[in-house]
Amino acid sequence: MKVIYMDNNATTKVAPEVVEEMTPYLSEFYGNPSSMHTFGGQVGRKIRQARERVAGLLGALPEEIVFTSCGTESDNTAIKGVLSAAKNRRKIITTRVEHPAVLSTCRDLEHHGYTVAELAVDKNGRLDLNELQDALDDDTAVVSIMYANNETGTVFDIDQISSMAKSKGIVFHTDAVQAVGKIPLNLSQSSIDLLSISGHKLHAPKGVGVLYVRKGTRFSPFMLGGHQESGRRGGTENVASIIALGKACELAAASIEEENDRIRRLRDKLEKAICATCPDAMINGDIEHRLPNTLNVSFEYIEGESILLLLDKFGICASSGSACTSGSLEPSHVLRAMGVPFTAAHGSIRFSLSRYSTEEEVDFVAEKMPPIVNKLRQLSPFVET
Ligand code: PLP
């Protein structure tokens, strides 16, 4: 059965060009990039090229790129690294809709005596910037607010938010794991101090990430060890994956504008078809400010998991907005923070497209959805038939 992969916010296919670029560094060129010999030195040069490619996509300087093991490590490093450098400030500002990589880190720090302000969002997942302004005070060490939400695709106004933090002399971090490679960024013209990336969200392999650290940012390393990454992240480099991420960034930079338009058109087509054919479908997120690839839709009175199981029978891969906690299905913290009614949050599905998504796939999913929704509604104890 053909797989129709619409779960690209969970992970992406490694691009064939990326596989080709990284493969020799798993077999032929196995030297340590820190070695003095020529054999290792050529690997070091390739890592420098990867650093330049990542910097190129971000509009950053190569020396501002620190390779890590994943987006989660980058988020942890950013927040803890700033706190340990800013000894006299004890407060973190974040939002209720962050990925657990940020939210769990902040909540854990709260148990260690730090103060955490979690900003609320409205029903469309938007922040109230007055609430942020009120929260910025002399005790705040770091503001960590995601660029784009992984569940709904809502994109925050990070230019404005980072400027607000900067005007108060507060370090600003953004988890841009879902944004990089999907929407253009230019860090040379922003007030972002730290930014997290994950390789597997932009067609590189799992197990590699980046933390961008603006030159001059007060920051202590999280992973102590050797002098790798200019002393900012110890540990022998994951060479092949770093090279892969560099290539993935180069590919994204070359096609981001046209792919954006194409993917948005496909996503909008799917959204329109679902809304036209499935009664009581409701789009979650900020329709005006959304990643072009993400569609989060709720169907009242049915469970997202049941939809996923029926889609799976046709080879269609998507995600639901619930997580299994202690044997029961808990609606996502993001949809709950947005105040999405319980009955709709339970029935939410996320489709996330990529540059490999096709119009035929969208048409196929659009055709399969109405009978699935109708069938589940007929079985639902909450719907009168
Ligand atoms: N932040 C966001 C917004 C994400 O969507 C994810 C992964 O889903 C992460 C962080 C974690 O990235 P990684 O899987 O590389 O640790």
GROMACS .gro file of C-alpha atoms and ligand atoms in nm:
model
  401
    1MET     CA    1   0.000   0.000   0.000
    2LYS     CA    2   0.126   0.346  -0.087
    3VAL     CA    3   0.196   0.567   0.212
    4ILE     CA    4   0.033   0.910   0.200
    5TYR     CA    5   0.253   1.094   0.446
    6MET     CA    6   0.089   1.401   0.598
    7ASP     CA    7   0.264   1.402   0.934
    8ASN     CA    8   0.561   1.622   0.852
    9ASN     CA    9   0.542   1.825   1.175
   10ALA     CA   10   0.622   1.497   1.354
   11THR     CA   11   0.915   1.414   1.128
   12THR     CA   12   1.013   1.439   0.763
   13LYS     CA   13   1.157   1.215   0.497
   14VAL     CA   14   1.534   1.256   0.464
   15ALA     CA   15   1.586   1.416   0.122
   16PRO     CA   16   1.770   1.187  -0.127
   17GLU     CA   17   2.026   1.465  -0.191
   18VAL     CA   18   2.088   1.475   0.185
   19VAL     CA   19   2.139   1.096   0.204
   20GLU     CA   20   2.386   1.120  -0.083
   21GLU     CA   21   2.581   1.401   0.082
   22MET     CA   22   2.609   1.234   0.423
   23THR     CA   23   2.672   0.871   0.321
   24PRO     CA   24   3.050   0.897   0.254
   25TYR     CA   25   3.092   1.033   0.608
   26LEU     CA   26   2.944   0.711   0.750
   27SER     CA   27   3.183   0.490   0.555
   28GLU     CA   28   3.482   0.638   0.375
   29PHE     CA   29   3.559   0.955   0.571
   30TYR     CA   30   3.541   0.846   0.932
   31GLY     CA   31   3.815   1.070   1.073
   32ASN     CA   32   3.762   1.283   1.382
   33PRO     CA   33   3.717   1.645   1.270
   34SER     CA   34   3.938   1.762   1.560
   35SER     CA   35   4.235   1.546   1.452
   36MET     CA   36   4.558   1.706   1.334
   37HIS     CA   37   4.597   1.471   1.036
   38THR     CA   38   4.474   1.544   0.686
   39PHE     CA   39   4.227   1.254   0.699
   40GLY     CA   40   4.040   1.412   0.993
   41GLY     CA   41   4.098   1.765   0.866
   42GLN     CA   42   3.893   1.704   0.551
   43VAL     CA   43   3.599   1.610   0.776
   44GLY     CA   44   3.653   1.931   0.974
   45ARG     CA   45   3.635   2.129   0.649
   46LYS     CA   46   3.306   1.963   0.558
   47ILE     CA   47   3.163   2.058   0.898
   48ARG     CA   48   3.268   2.417   0.834
   49GLN     CA   49   3.077   2.402   0.506
   50ALA     CA   50   2.769   2.268   0.690
   51ARG     CA   51   2.796   2.554   0.941
   52GLU     CA   52   2.806   2.804   0.654
   53ARG     CA   53   2.505   2.644   0.490
   54VAL     CA   54   2.296   2.657   0.809
   55ALA     CA   55   2.405   3.018   0.866
   56GLY     CA   56   2.308   3.096   0.505
   57LEU     CA   57   1.951   2.977   0.555
   58LEU     CA   58   1.917   3.180   0.875
   59GLY     CA   59   2.095   3.499   0.770
   60ALA     CA   60   2.340   3.435   1.056
   61LEU     CA   61   2.718   3.420   1.091
   62PRO     CA   62   2.878   3.072   1.077
   63GLU     CA   63   3.033   3.124   1.421
   64GLU     CA   64   2.684   3.178   1.565
   65ILE     CA   65   2.585   2.818   1.478
   66VAL     CA   66   2.627   2.552   1.751
   67PHE     CA   67   2.549   2.193   1.651
   68THR     CA   68   2.354   1.989   1.908
   69SER     CA   69   2.185   1.648   1.918
   70CYS     CA   70   1.824   1.766   1.865
   71GLY     CA   71   1.572   2.045   1.909
   72THR     CA   72   1.513   1.939   2.270
   73GLU     CA   73   1.880   1.980   2.356
   74SER     CA   74   1.888   2.320   2.187
   75ASP     CA   75   1.585   2.438   2.389
   76ASN     CA   76   1.729   2.308   2.718
   77THR     CA   77   2.068   2.460   2.643
   78ALA     CA   78   1.924   2.799   2.553
   79ILE     CA   79   1.712   2.839   2.864
   80LYS     CA   80   1.951   2.684   3.117
   81GLY     CA   81   2.255   2.841   2.951
   82VAL     CA   82   2.111   3.192   2.987
   83LEU     CA   83   1.998   3.133   3.346
   84SER     CA   84   2.336   3.010   3.456
   85ALA     CA   85   2.506   3.312   3.296
   86ALA     CA   86   2.255   3.559   3.448
   87LYS     CA   87   2.298   3.471   3.812
   88ASN     CA   88   2.102   3.759   3.962
   89ARG     CA   89   1.787   3.716   3.750
   90ARG     CA   90   1.549   3.431   3.833
   91LYS     CA   91   1.248   3.468   3.604
   92ILE     CA   92   1.158   3.301   3.272
   93ILE     CA   93   0.871   3.412   3.051
   94THR     CA   94   0.721   3.157   2.816
   95THR     CA   95   0.377   3.054   2.684
   96ARG     CA   96   0.125   2.783   2.765
   97VAL     CA   97   0.147   2.643   2.414
   98GLU     CA   98   0.519   2.564   2.393
   99HIS     CA   99   0.646   2.219   2.300
  100PRO     CA  100   0.730   2.006   2.608
  101ALA     CA  101   1.101   2.061   2.528
  102VAL     CA  102   1.050   2.417   2.659
  103LEU     CA  103   0.750   2.375   2.888
  104SER     CA  104   0.889   2.081   3.088
  105THR     CA  105   1.226   2.254   3.117
  106CYS     CA  106   1.062   2.567   3.257
  107ARG     CA  107   0.836   2.372   3.495
  108ASP     CA  108   1.135   2.176   3.621
  109LEU     CA  109   1.327   2.499   3.679
  110GLU     CA  110   1.028   2.626   3.878
  111HIS     CA  111   1.088   2.335   4.118
  112HIS     CA  112   1.444   2.460   4.152
  113GLY     CA  113   1.340   2.805   4.269
  114TYR     CA  114   1.301   2.997   3.943
  115THR     CA  115   0.987   3.196   3.865
  116VAL     CA  116   0.802   3.107   3.544
  117ALA     CA  117   0.536   3.323   3.378
  118GLU     CA  118   0.334   3.124   3.123
  119LEU     CA  119   0.151   3.361   2.890
  120ALA     CA  120  -0.205   3.271   2.786
  121VAL     CA  121  -0.337   3.253   2.430
  122ASP     CA  122  -0.681   3.338   2.288
  123LYS     CA  123  -0.915   3.101   2.104
  124ASN     CA  124  -0.711   3.140   1.786
  125GLY     CA  125  -0.386   3.065   1.967
  126ARG     CA  126  -0.273   3.431   1.965
  127LEU     CA  127  -0.073   3.596   2.243
  128ASP     CA  128  -0.175   3.918   2.415
  129LEU     CA  129   0.139   4.133   2.385
  130ASN     CA  130   0.016   4.359   2.668
  131GLU     CA  131   0.041   4.058   2.898
  132LEU     CA  132   0.399   4.007   2.778
  133GLN     CA  133   0.480   4.375   2.831
  134ASP     CA  134   0.348   4.358   3.189
  135ALA     CA  135   0.549   4.042   3.261
  136LEU     CA  136   0.886   4.185   3.145
  137ASP     CA  137   1.058   4.304   3.462
  138ASP     CA  138   1.403   4.347   3.619
  139ASP     CA  139   1.405   3.988   3.742
  140THR     CA  140   1.348   3.838   3.394
  141ALA     CA  141   1.655   3.656   3.259
  142VAL     CA  142   1.506   3.504   2.946
  143VAL     CA  143   1.194   3.509   2.732
  144SER     CA  144   1.138   3.182   2.542
  145ILE     CA  145   0.852   3.193   2.291
  146MET     CA  146   0.815   2.957   1.997
  147TYR     CA  147   0.825   3.085   1.640
  148ALA     CA  148   0.549   2.856   1.516
  149ASN     CA  149   0.330   2.611   1.700
  150ASN     CA  150   0.381   2.245   1.611
  151GLU     CA  151   0.014   2.150   1.655
  152THR     CA  152  -0.178   2.437   1.497
  153GLY     CA  153   0.094   2.601   1.287
  154THR     CA  154   0.017   2.940   1.445
  155VAL     CA  155   0.309   3.177   1.382
  156PHE     CA  156   0.382   3.436   1.650
  157ASP     CA  157   0.504   3.789   1.573
  158ILE     CA  158   0.857   3.708   1.686
  159ASP     CA  159   1.003   4.028   1.538
  160GLN     CA  160   0.788   4.238   1.765
  161ILE     CA  161   0.814   4.004   2.065
  162SER     CA  162   1.195   3.984   2.048
  163SER     CA  163   1.218   4.365   2.014
  164MET     CA  164   1.006   4.404   2.328
  165ALA     CA  165   1.247   4.179   2.522
  166LYS     CA  166   1.552   4.351   2.375
  167SER     CA  167   1.427   4.698   2.468
  168LYS     CA  168   1.434   4.581   2.832
  169GLY     CA  169   1.780   4.419   2.797
  170ILE     CA  170   1.634   4.068   2.833
  171VAL     CA  171   1.772   3.771   2.637
  172PHE     CA  172   1.524   3.631   2.384
  173HIS     CA  173   1.509   3.264   2.276
  174THR     CA  174   1.275   3.115   2.019
  175ASP     CA  175   1.203   2.749   1.950
  176ALA     CA  176   1.196   2.770   1.570
  177VAL     CA  177   1.195   2.393   1.519
  178GLN     CA  178   0.874   2.410   1.313
  179ALA     CA  179   0.953   2.735   1.134
  180VAL     CA  180   1.302   2.683   0.990
  181GLY     CA  181   1.284   2.555   0.635
  182LYS     CA  182   0.910   2.633   0.614
  183ILE     CA  183   0.914   3.013   0.630
  184PRO     CA  184   1.199   3.253   0.551
  185LEU     CA  185   1.393   3.396   0.848
  186ASN     CA  186   1.664   3.660   0.855
  187LEU     CA  187   1.841   3.671   1.188
  188SER     CA  188   2.076   3.950   1.085
  189GLN     CA  189   1.775   4.181   1.096
  190SER     CA  190   1.610   4.056   1.412
  191SER     CA  191   1.644   4.086   1.789
  192ILE     CA  192   1.651   3.709   1.843
  193ASP     CA  193   1.946   3.607   2.064
  194LEU     CA  194   1.900   3.229   2.061
  195LEU     CA  195   1.708   3.002   1.823
  196SER     CA  196   1.655   2.625   1.818
  197ILE     CA  197   1.643   2.400   1.510
  198SER     CA  198   1.585   2.027   1.471
  199GLY     CA  199   1.726   1.843   1.168
  200HIS     CA  200   1.448   1.589   1.130
  201LYS     CA  201   1.184   1.856   1.074
  202LEU     CA  202   1.351   1.979   0.756
  203HIS     CA  203   1.447   1.666   0.566
  204ALA     CA  204   1.770   1.588   0.756
  205PRO     CA  205   1.803   1.286   0.988
  206LYS     CA  206   1.690   1.256   1.348
  207GLY     CA  207   1.949   1.319   1.621
  208VAL     CA  208   2.095   1.650   1.505
  209GLY     CA  209   1.999   2.007   1.586
  210VAL     CA  210   2.133   2.357   1.604
  211LEU     CA  211   2.135   2.631   1.860
  212TYR     CA  212   2.193   2.971   1.705
  213VAL     CA  213   2.368   3.197   1.957
  214ARG     CA  214   2.393   3.563   1.856
  215LYS     CA  215   2.745   3.698   1.898
  216GLY     CA  216   2.780   3.859   2.239
  217THR     CA  217   2.490   3.672   2.404
  218ARG     CA  218   2.558   3.586   2.769
  219PHE     CA  219   2.536   3.209   2.774
  220SER     CA  220   2.702   2.915   2.957
  221PRO     CA  221   2.738   2.575   2.784
  222PHE     CA  222   2.502   2.300   2.896
  223MET     CA  223   2.710   2.003   2.776
  224LEU     CA  224   3.058   2.030   2.919
  225GLY     CA  225   3.340   1.828   2.772
  226GLY     CA  226   3.590   1.886   2.494
  227HIS     CA  227   3.648   2.210   2.307
  228GLN     CA  228   3.411   2.121   2.020
  229GLU     CA  229   3.182   2.394   1.888
  230SER     CA  230   3.428   2.655   2.020
  231GLY     CA  231   3.372   2.535   2.376
  232ARG     CA  232   2.994   2.585   2.357
  233ARG     CA  233   2.895   2.216   2.329
  234GLY     CA  234   3.123   1.932   2.429
  235GLY     CA  235   3.112   1.593   2.255
  236THR     CA  236   3.257   1.455   1.933
  237GLU     CA  237   3.047   1.582   1.646
  238ASN     CA  238   2.774   1.372   1.484
  239VAL     CA  239   2.961   1.429   1.159
  240ALA     CA  240   2.736   1.267   0.900
  241SER     CA  241   2.419   1.420   1.043
  242ILE     CA  242   2.574   1.766   1.070
  243ILE     CA  243   2.674   1.744   0.703
  244ALA     CA  244   2.321   1.624   0.627
  245LEU     CA  245   2.167   1.919   0.809
  246GLY     CA  246   2.392   2.158   0.617
  247LYS     CA  247   2.271   2.010   0.289
  248ALA     CA  248   1.907   2.019   0.403
  249CYS     CA  249   1.944   2.389   0.484
  250GLU     CA  250   2.098   2.455   0.144
  251LEU     CA  251   1.806   2.277  -0.026
  252ALA     CA  252   1.551   2.466   0.183
  253ALA     CA  253   1.715   2.801   0.106
  254ALA     CA  254   1.704   2.727  -0.267
  255SER     CA  255   1.331   2.648  -0.282
  256ILE     CA  256   1.160   2.801   0.022
  257GLU     CA  257   0.964   3.075  -0.159
  258GLU     CA  258   0.818   2.861  -0.440
  259GLU     CA  259   0.763   2.559  -0.214
  260ASN     CA  260   0.581   2.782   0.033
  261ASP     CA  261   0.332   2.888  -0.230
  262ARG     CA  262   0.280   2.537  -0.363
  263ILE     CA  263   0.239   2.377  -0.020
  264ARG     CA  264   0.005   2.652   0.099
  265ARG     CA  265  -0.213   2.600  -0.209
  266LEU     CA  266  -0.231   2.224  -0.140
  267ARG     CA  267  -0.306   2.278   0.231
  268ASP     CA  268  -0.578   2.530   0.147
  269LYS     CA  269  -0.731   2.290  -0.104
  270LEU     CA  270  -0.747   2.015   0.157
  271GLU     CA  271  -0.890   2.254   0.416
  272LYS     CA  272  -1.159   2.381   0.180
  273ALA     CA  273  -1.258   2.029   0.076
  274ILE     CA  274  -1.283   1.905   0.435
  275CYS     CA  275  -1.484   2.207   0.550
  276ALA     CA  276  -1.720   2.170   0.254
  277THR     CA  277  -1.784   1.797   0.295
  278CYS     CA  278  -1.755   1.724   0.669
  279PRO     CA  279  -2.025   1.890   0.883
  280ASP     CA  280  -1.913   2.063   1.204
  281ALA     CA  281  -1.546   2.081   1.106
  282MET     CA  282  -1.360   2.362   1.280
  283ILE     CA  283  -1.011   2.491   1.197
  284ASN     CA  284  -0.782   2.539   1.497
  285GLY     CA  285  -0.517   2.812   1.501
  286ASP     CA  286  -0.461   3.160   1.364
  287ILE     CA  287  -0.580   3.132   1.004
  288GLU     CA  288  -0.408   3.460   0.909
  289HIS     CA  289  -0.071   3.370   1.060
  290ARG     CA  290  -0.008   3.002   1.005
  291LEU     CA  291   0.266   2.778   0.871
  292PRO     CA  292   0.180   2.705   0.507
  293ASN     CA  293   0.196   2.327   0.558
  294THR     CA  294  -0.022   2.281   0.868
  295LEU     CA  295  -0.392   2.208   0.895
  296ASN     CA  296  -0.540   2.136   1.239
  297VAL     CA  297  -0.910   2.057   1.224
  298SER     CA  298  -1.158   1.946   1.489
  299PHE     CA  299  -1.464   1.730   1.433
  300GLU     CA  300  -1.710   1.762   1.718
  301TYR     CA  301  -1.828   1.448   1.899
  302ILE     CA  302  -1.582   1.201   1.748
  303GLU     CA  303  -1.237   1.097   1.857
  304GLY     CA  304  -0.928   1.196   1.666
  305GLU     CA  305  -0.775   0.854   1.730
  306SER     CA  306  -1.066   0.680   1.559
  307ILE     CA  307  -1.020   0.902   1.254
  308LEU     CA  308  -0.648   0.823   1.251
  309LEU     CA  309  -0.714   0.448   1.265
  310LEU     CA  310  -0.951   0.465   0.970
  311LEU     CA  311  -0.715   0.689   0.771
  312ASP     CA  312  -0.437   0.444   0.846
  313LYS     CA  313  -0.630   0.170   0.664
  314PHE     CA  314  -0.576   0.376   0.346
  315GLY     CA  315  -0.207   0.437   0.424
  316ILE     CA  316  -0.275   0.798   0.527
  317CYS     CA  317  -0.049   0.924   0.808
  318ALA     CA  318  -0.165   1.218   1.022
  319SER     CA  319  -0.165   1.307   1.394
  320SER     CA  320  -0.431   1.369   1.654
  321GLY     CA  321  -0.442   1.637   1.920
  322SER     CA  322  -0.473   1.397   2.210
  323ALA     CA  323  -0.215   1.204   2.406
  324CYS     CA  324  -0.268   0.885   2.598
  325THR     CA  325  -0.208   0.966   2.966
  326SER     CA  326  -0.274   0.707   3.238
  327GLY     CA  327  -0.490   0.502   3.006
  328SER     CA  328  -0.723   0.785   2.906
  329LEU     CA  329  -0.708   1.026   2.616
  330GLU     CA  330  -0.610   1.376   2.722
  331PRO     CA  331  -0.672   1.658   2.474
  332SER     CA  332  -0.354   1.848   2.386
  333HIS     CA  333  -0.234   2.124   2.620
  334VAL     CA  334  -0.226   2.358   2.318
  335LEU     CA  335  -0.594   2.314   2.230
  336ARG     CA  336  -0.688   2.332   2.599
  337ALA     CA  337  -0.493   2.658   2.637
  338MET     CA  338  -0.689   2.794   2.339
  339GLY     CA  339  -1.015   2.702   2.509
  340VAL     CA  340  -1.123   2.463   2.231
  341PRO     CA  341  -1.429   2.280   2.370
  342PHE     CA  342  -1.349   1.937   2.513
  343THR     CA  343  -1.569   1.761   2.257
  344ALA     CA  344  -1.387   1.931   1.968
  345ALA     CA  345  -1.034   1.903   2.113
  346HIS     CA  346  -1.084   1.528   2.139
  347GLY     CA  347  -1.174   1.512   1.772
  348SER     CA  348  -0.881   1.708   1.637
  349ILE     CA  349  -0.655   1.595   1.357
  350ARG     CA  350  -0.337   1.753   1.225
  351PHE     CA  351  -0.234   1.716   0.863
  352SER     CA  352   0.112   1.852   0.788
  353LEU     CA  353   0.244   1.860   0.432
  354SER     CA  354   0.594   1.884   0.286
  355ARG     CA  355   0.769   1.949  -0.043
  356TYR     CA  356   0.701   1.583  -0.127
  357SER     CA  357   0.323   1.619  -0.091
  358THR     CA  358   0.129   1.606  -0.417
  359GLU     CA  359  -0.210   1.721  -0.542
  360GLU     CA  360  -0.314   1.357  -0.599
  361GLU     CA  361  -0.245   1.284  -0.232
  362VAL     CA  362  -0.452   1.583  -0.122
  363ASP     CA  363  -0.739   1.472  -0.347
  364PHE     CA  364  -0.717   1.118  -0.208
  365VAL     CA  365  -0.734   1.238   0.155
  366ALA     CA  366  -1.016   1.481   0.072
  367GLU     CA  367  -1.214   1.192  -0.079
  368LYS     CA  368  -1.157   0.957   0.218
  369MET     CA  369  -1.240   1.203   0.497
  370PRO     CA  370  -1.621   1.254   0.459
  371PRO     CA  371  -1.718   0.883   0.477
  372ILE     CA  372  -1.487   0.836   0.776
  373VAL     CA  373  -1.635   1.132   0.964
  374ASN     CA  374  -1.993   1.029   0.876
  375LYS     CA  375  -1.934   0.670   0.985
  376LEU     CA  376  -1.786   0.776   1.322
  377ARG     CA  377  -2.063   1.030   1.380
  378GLN     CA  378  -2.322   0.756   1.331
  379LEU     CA  379  -2.146   0.550   1.598
  380SER     CA  380  -2.103   0.844   1.839
  381PRO     CA  381  -2.319   0.829   2.154
  382PHE     CA  382  -2.322   1.212   2.155
  383VAL     CA  383  -2.486   1.259   1.817
  384GLU     CA  384  -2.861   1.218   1.771
  385THR     CA  385  -2.939   1.025   1.453
  386PLP     N1  386   1.009   2.204   1.953
  386PLP     C1  387   0.908   2.185   1.868
  386PLP     C2  388   0.817   2.300   1.836
  386PLP     C3  389   0.886   2.060   1.811
  386PLP     O1  390   0.783   2.042   1.727
  386PLP     C4  391   0.974   1.954   1.845
  386PLP     C5  392   0.949   1.817   1.793
  386PLP     O2  393   0.837   1.778   1.768
  386PLP     C6  394   1.080   1.979   1.933
  386PLP     C7  395   1.095   2.106   1.984
  386PLP     C8  396   1.176   1.871   1.972
  386PLP     O3  397   1.269   1.846   1.866
  386PLP     P1  398   1.352   1.709   1.868
  386PLP     O4  399   1.259   1.601   1.830
  386PLP     O5  400   1.462   1.730   1.767
  386PLP     O6  401   1.409   1.695   2.005
   0.00000   0.00000   0.00000
